[in-house]
Coordinates of C-alpha atoms and ligand atoms in Angstrom, one line a residue:
M16 CA 152.7 150.9 24.7
A17 CA 151.1 151.9 21.4
A18 CA 153.1 155.1 21.5
A19 CA 156.3 153.2 22.3
L20 CA 155.6 151.0 19.3
E21 CA 154.9 154.0 17.2
D22 CA 158.3 155.5 18.3
R23 CA 160.0 152.4 17.6
R24 CA 159.0 152.7 14.0
A25 CA 160.6 156.1 14.0
Y26 CA 163.9 154.3 14.3
D27 CA 163.7 153.1 10.7
I28 CA 166.3 151.8 8.2
A29 CA 167.1 155.3 7.0
E30 CA 168.0 156.6 10.4
H31 CA 170.0 153.5 11.0
A32 CA 172.0 154.1 7.8
R33 CA 172.4 157.7 8.9
R34 CA 174.0 156.6 12.1
H35 CA 176.1 154.1 10.4
A36 CA 177.7 156.7 8.2
R37 CA 179.5 158.1 11.3
V38 CA 181.3 154.9 11.9
A39 CA 181.4 153.5 8.3
R40 CA 185.3 153.8 8.2
L41 CA 185.7 151.1 10.9
M42 CA 182.5 149.1 11.0
P43 CA 181.1 147.3 8.0
A44 CA 177.2 147.8 7.4
A45 CA 176.7 144.1 8.1
E46 CA 178.2 144.5 11.6
W47 CA 176.2 147.8 12.2
D48 CA 172.9 146.0 11.2
V49 CA 173.4 143.5 14.1
H50 CA 172.5 146.3 16.4
Y51 CA 169.4 147.5 14.6
E52 CA 166.8 145.7 16.9
L53 CA 168.5 146.8 20.2
V54 CA 169.0 150.4 19.1
G55 CA 165.3 150.7 17.9
A56 CA 164.2 149.2 21.3
I57 CA 166.3 151.5 23.3
E58 CA 165.0 154.6 21.3
A59 CA 161.4 153.5 22.2
L60 CA 162.2 153.0 25.8
K61 CA 164.0 156.4 26.0
R62 CA 160.8 158.1 24.8
E63 CA 158.6 156.1 27.0
R64 CA 160.7 156.7 30.2
N65 CA 161.7 160.5 29.2
A66 CA 165.3 159.2 29.5
V67 CA 168.5 160.6 28.1
V68 CA 171.7 158.7 27.4
L69 CA 174.9 160.3 28.2
A70 CA 178.0 158.4 26.9
H71 CA 181.7 158.8 27.5
N72 CA 184.2 159.2 24.7
Y73 CA 185.5 155.6 25.5
Q74 CA 182.2 153.8 25.0
R75 CA 181.6 151.2 22.3
P76 CA 180.8 152.8 18.8
E77 CA 177.3 151.3 18.8
I78 CA 176.5 153.1 22.0
F79 CA 178.5 156.3 21.2
H80 CA 176.9 156.6 17.6
G81 CA 173.9 154.4 18.1
V82 CA 172.0 155.6 21.3
A83 CA 173.8 158.5 23.0
D84 CA 172.0 161.7 23.2
F85 CA 175.2 163.4 24.5
V86 CA 178.7 162.5 24.3
G87 CA 181.9 163.8 25.8
D88 CA 184.6 163.8 28.5
S89 CA 183.9 163.7 32.2
L90 CA 183.5 167.3 32.6
E91 CA 181.0 167.6 29.7
L92 CA 179.1 164.7 30.9
A93 CA 178.8 166.2 34.5
R94 CA 177.7 169.5 32.9
K95 CA 175.0 167.8 30.9
A96 CA 173.8 165.8 33.8
A97 CA 173.5 169.1 35.9
Q98 CA 171.4 170.6 33.0
S99 CA 169.2 167.6 32.2
E100 CA 165.5 167.9 32.4
A101 CA 165.0 164.2 31.7
D102 CA 163.3 162.0 34.3
V103 CA 166.1 159.4 33.9
I104 CA 169.7 159.6 33.0
V105 CA 171.4 156.5 31.7
M106 CA 175.2 156.8 32.2
C107 CA 177.1 154.9 29.7
G108 CA 180.4 155.2 31.5
V109 CA 181.8 154.1 34.8
R110 CA 180.5 154.3 38.3
F111 CA 182.2 157.5 39.5
M112 CA 180.4 159.2 36.4
A113 CA 177.0 157.9 37.5
E114 CA 177.7 159.1 41.0
T115 CA 178.7 162.5 39.7
A116 CA 175.5 162.6 37.7
K117 CA 173.4 161.7 40.8
L118 CA 175.1 164.3 42.9
L119 CA 174.3 167.0 40.4
S120 CA 170.7 165.7 39.6
P121 CA 169.5 164.3 42.9
Q122 CA 165.8 164.4 41.8
R123 CA 166.4 162.3 38.7
T124 CA 166.8 158.4 38.5
V125 CA 170.4 157.8 37.4
L126 CA 171.1 154.3 35.8
L127 CA 174.4 152.6 35.4
P128 CA 173.8 149.6 33.3
D129 CA 176.5 147.6 35.0
L130 CA 177.4 148.3 38.8
E131 CA 180.6 146.4 38.2
A132 CA 181.9 149.2 35.9
G133 CA 184.5 150.7 38.2
C134 CA 187.9 152.4 37.7
S135 CA 191.3 151.6 39.0
L136 CA 192.0 155.1 39.9
A137 CA 188.8 155.4 42.0
D138 CA 189.8 152.2 43.8
S139 CA 193.3 153.5 44.6
I140 CA 192.3 155.9 47.5
T141 CA 189.8 155.8 50.4
P142 CA 188.3 158.5 52.5
G143 CA 190.7 157.5 55.4
D144 CA 193.7 158.0 53.0
V145 CA 192.5 161.6 52.3
R146 CA 192.0 162.2 56.1
A147 CA 195.5 160.9 56.7
L148 CA 197.0 163.3 53.9
R149 CA 195.3 166.2 55.6
R150 CA 196.8 165.3 58.9
G151 CA 200.2 165.3 57.2
H152 CA 199.7 168.6 55.5
P153 CA 197.6 170.7 57.7
G154 CA 195.7 173.5 56.1
V155 CA 196.7 172.4 52.5
P156 CA 193.6 172.2 50.2
V157 CA 192.8 168.8 48.8
V158 CA 191.6 168.5 45.1
C159 CA 190.5 165.1 43.9
Y160 CA 190.2 163.8 40.4
V161 CA 186.6 163.2 39.3
N162 CA 187.8 159.5 39.0
T163 CA 187.0 158.9 42.8
S164 CA 184.1 157.6 44.8
A165 CA 181.5 160.1 46.3
A166 CA 182.9 159.1 49.7
V167 CA 186.3 160.3 48.7
K168 CA 184.9 163.5 47.2
N169 CA 183.2 164.3 50.4
E170 CA 186.6 164.5 52.1
C171 CA 188.0 167.0 49.5
D172 CA 187.7 170.7 48.9
A173 CA 187.2 170.5 45.2
C174 CA 187.0 168.1 42.4
C175 CA 188.6 168.4 39.0
T176 CA 188.7 166.5 35.7
S177 CA 191.6 166.1 33.2
S178 CA 190.5 169.2 31.3
N179 CA 190.5 171.6 34.2
A180 CA 192.8 170.4 36.9
Q181 CA 195.3 173.2 36.6
L182 CA 192.6 175.8 36.8
V183 CA 191.1 174.1 39.9
V184 CA 194.4 173.7 41.6
E185 CA 195.3 177.5 41.1
S186 CA 191.8 178.7 42.0
F187 CA 192.8 178.2 45.7
G188 CA 195.5 181.0 45.3
V189 CA 197.8 179.1 47.8
P190 CA 201.5 177.8 47.3
E191 CA 200.6 174.2 47.7
V192 CA 197.8 171.8 46.9
I193 CA 197.2 168.1 47.4
L194 CA 195.9 166.5 44.2
V195 CA 194.9 162.9 44.4
P196 CA 194.7 160.1 43.2
D197 CA 196.5 160.0 39.9
E198 CA 200.2 160.4 40.2
Y199 CA 200.7 161.2 36.4
L200 CA 197.9 163.8 36.3
A201 CA 199.4 165.4 39.3
A202 CA 202.8 165.4 37.5
H203 CA 201.3 167.0 34.3
V204 CA 199.7 169.8 36.4
A205 CA 203.0 170.4 38.5
S206 CA 204.9 170.8 35.2
R207 CA 202.5 173.7 34.1
T208 CA 202.0 175.6 37.3
H209 CA 203.9 177.4 40.0
V210 CA 201.8 175.7 42.7
R211 CA 203.6 172.9 44.5
V212 CA 201.4 169.8 43.8
I213 CA 201.4 167.0 46.4
P214 CA 200.5 163.7 44.6
W215 CA 199.1 160.4 45.6
G216 CA 200.3 157.1 44.0
G217 CA 197.2 156.1 42.0
H218 CA 197.3 154.9 38.3
C219 CA 194.9 154.1 35.5
E220 CA 195.3 150.5 34.6
V221 CA 194.7 151.3 30.9
H222 CA 197.1 154.3 30.5
E223 CA 200.0 153.2 32.7
R224 CA 200.6 150.5 30.1
F225 CA 201.8 152.9 27.5
T226 CA 205.6 153.5 27.2
G227 CA 207.7 156.5 26.2
A228 CA 209.6 154.2 23.6
E229 CA 206.2 153.2 22.0
V230 CA 205.3 156.8 21.7
R231 CA 208.7 157.8 20.2
E232 CA 208.3 154.9 17.6
F233 CA 204.9 156.3 16.5
R234 CA 206.3 159.8 16.0
E235 CA 209.6 158.9 14.5
S236 CA 208.9 155.9 12.3
A237 CA 205.2 156.3 11.5
R238 CA 205.4 160.1 11.6
A239 CA 202.1 160.3 13.5
Y240 CA 200.9 163.3 15.5
V241 CA 200.8 162.0 19.1
L242 CA 198.1 163.0 21.5
A243 CA 198.3 161.5 25.1
H244 CA 196.0 161.5 28.0
P245 CA 197.4 163.1 31.2
E246 CA 196.8 159.7 33.0
C247 CA 199.8 158.3 30.8
P248 CA 203.3 157.9 32.5
R249 CA 205.6 161.0 32.4
D250 CA 207.8 159.8 29.6
V251 CA 204.8 159.1 27.5
Q252 CA 203.4 162.7 28.1
E253 CA 207.0 164.1 27.3
A254 CA 207.2 162.3 24.0
A255 CA 203.7 163.4 22.8
D256 CA 202.7 166.5 20.7
F257 CA 199.7 167.1 22.8
V258 CA 198.6 166.2 26.3
G259 CA 194.9 166.7 27.3
S260 CA 191.5 165.2 28.1
T261 CA 189.7 163.0 25.7
S262 CA 187.6 166.1 24.4
G263 CA 190.9 168.2 24.4
M264 CA 192.3 165.7 22.0
I265 CA 189.3 166.2 19.7
A266 CA 189.9 170.0 19.7
A267 CA 193.6 169.5 19.1
L268 CA 192.9 167.2 16.0
E269 CA 190.5 169.9 14.7
Q270 CA 193.2 172.5 14.9
A271 CA 196.2 170.3 13.7
Q272 CA 194.2 168.3 11.0
P273 CA 197.2 165.8 10.8
E274 CA 197.5 163.3 8.0
R275 CA 198.3 160.6 10.6
A276 CA 197.5 160.5 14.3
V277 CA 197.7 158.2 17.3
L278 CA 195.6 158.6 20.5
I279 CA 197.5 157.2 23.5
T280 CA 194.4 156.5 25.4
E281 CA 191.6 154.0 25.5
C282 CA 191.2 152.7 22.0
S283 CA 187.4 153.0 21.4
M284 CA 188.1 156.7 21.3
A285 CA 189.8 156.6 17.8
D286 CA 187.0 154.2 16.6
N287 CA 184.4 156.9 17.7
I288 CA 185.9 160.0 16.3
A289 CA 187.6 158.5 13.1
G290 CA 184.5 159.4 11.0
A291 CA 184.7 163.1 11.9
F292 CA 188.3 163.2 10.7
P293 CA 188.2 161.7 7.1
G294 CA 191.6 163.3 6.1
T295 CA 193.4 161.7 9.1
D296 CA 194.6 158.1 9.3
F297 CA 194.5 156.8 12.9
L298 CA 197.1 154.4 14.1
R299 CA 195.7 152.0 16.7
P300 CA 197.6 150.7 19.6
C301 CA 194.6 148.9 21.5
N302 CA 194.3 149.4 25.2
L303 CA 190.6 148.8 26.2
C304 CA 189.2 149.8 29.6
P305 CA 187.6 146.6 30.8
H306 CA 185.2 148.8 33.0
M307 CA 183.9 150.9 30.0
Q308 CA 183.5 147.7 28.0
R309 CA 181.0 146.4 30.6
I310 CA 178.4 148.8 29.2
T311 CA 176.6 147.1 26.3
L312 CA 173.5 147.9 24.3
A313 CA 171.7 144.8 25.9
G314 CA 172.6 146.2 29.3
V315 CA 171.2 149.7 28.4
R316 CA 168.0 148.3 27.2
A317 CA 167.6 146.1 30.4
S318 CA 168.4 149.1 32.6
L319 CA 165.6 151.1 30.9
E320 CA 163.2 148.3 31.0
H321 CA 163.7 147.7 34.7
L322 CA 164.7 151.2 35.8
A323 CA 167.8 149.6 37.5
P324 CA 170.6 149.4 38.6
A325 CA 169.9 153.0 39.9
I326 CA 172.7 154.8 41.7
E327 CA 172.1 156.2 45.2
V328 CA 174.6 158.3 47.1
P329 CA 173.9 158.3 50.9
E330 CA 172.8 161.6 52.3
E331 CA 175.6 161.8 54.8
I332 CA 178.3 161.9 52.1
A333 CA 176.2 163.6 49.3
A334 CA 176.3 167.2 50.5
G335 CA 180.1 167.3 50.9
A336 CA 180.8 165.5 47.6
R337 CA 178.2 167.8 45.7
R338 CA 180.1 170.8 47.1
A339 CA 183.4 169.6 45.8
V340 CA 181.9 168.9 42.3
Q341 CA 180.1 172.2 42.3
R342 CA 183.3 174.1 43.1
M343 CA 184.9 172.5 40.1
L344 CA 182.0 173.6 37.9
D345 CA 182.1 177.2 39.3
A346 CA 185.9 177.4 38.7
S347 CA 185.5 176.1 35.1
R348 CA 182.3 177.6 34.0
P349 CA 182.3 178.2 30.3
R350 CA 182.6 181.9 29.4
G351 CA 179.3 183.8 29.2
T352 CA 177.5 181.6 31.5
Ligands
LIG4 P1 188.3 162.5 30.4 O1 187.8 163.3 31.5 O2 189.5 162.9 29.7 O3 187.2 162.0 29.5 O4 188.9 161.1 31.1 C1 188.1 160.2 31.9 C2 188.8 159.0 32.0 O5 188.5 158.0 32.8 C3 190.1 158.7 31.4 O6 190.6 157.5 31.6
LIG5 FE1 189.4 154.5 35.2 FE2 191.4 154.2 33.4 FE3 189.1 153.0 32.7 FE4 189.4 155.8 32.7 S1 190.3 154.3 31.4 S2 187.6 154.6 33.7 S3 190.7 156.1 34.5 S4 190.4 152.5 34.6

């Protein structure tokens, strides 16, 4: 415990101020200071437990900039989980992300601070639905979005994320592929490939609320550069300047360096990245993901204290689900690895 107290002192006022600089455009110092005690306690527990915190781009700023060791989109978090040498992985994200981490790092303890952090896309399809689709399309490969349960992944040939869906679909070298469960991601891929994409009717409850009219208004009246996630409806994607994953949006902003931008996605994302783009004004339509919002600093601390709730994937589905995730990682391996 003495070591832990020592470590806690290492998170001092100077380090607290350094972390605040990344969110100073949005969060006054007084608001950031509210988090000082919890962030210090989490830093101490991380060292004590040999734990690493992975945070999705939609996490609250105090998690994203306060305690995360790695941040990224779903694909980047899966890769980090596979490479991690920590004893404990705390997934600040939603359940399918924690399950993916457990599939790729079965020997580690994977914590999800709130087990209720689900996903409307993952809830939109069951293993039985995938089996029925296969019966309806014999011999056609099934690709599932990473936003699915491990039980659904177990029924699929490969998994994909929003940043590699087209690549994975084309990796089969066949004329048609089933892509579940997001109807709009399937339409996005279909618009870019010669492969016939057979969709499912699932939607993200956050992204489906955006409309094409709203996006045209941002472009035309506010003259903003519009970046949309492929989980948005078709007319939203068509009205955007760029469509891609959450990390794809960051890369597109780095390239375009626009004076004014709007991210048509979960709204914590703009809060998290605004500090890295001082020359860009971010307009803020605010659709929050209620599942991502369930993860709080207090929850992260409690999960590290109690090493719970820990994610387990039953062995009878883990091997098949792992194969699907691994096929995705193999198809989209970064160059040179
Ligand atoms: P990304 O893979 O683009 O981060 O998306 C995950 C997600 O859940 C979007 O709603
Ligand atoms: Fe699921 Fe949508 Fe939330 Fe992403 S934003 S975790 S797709 S409900």
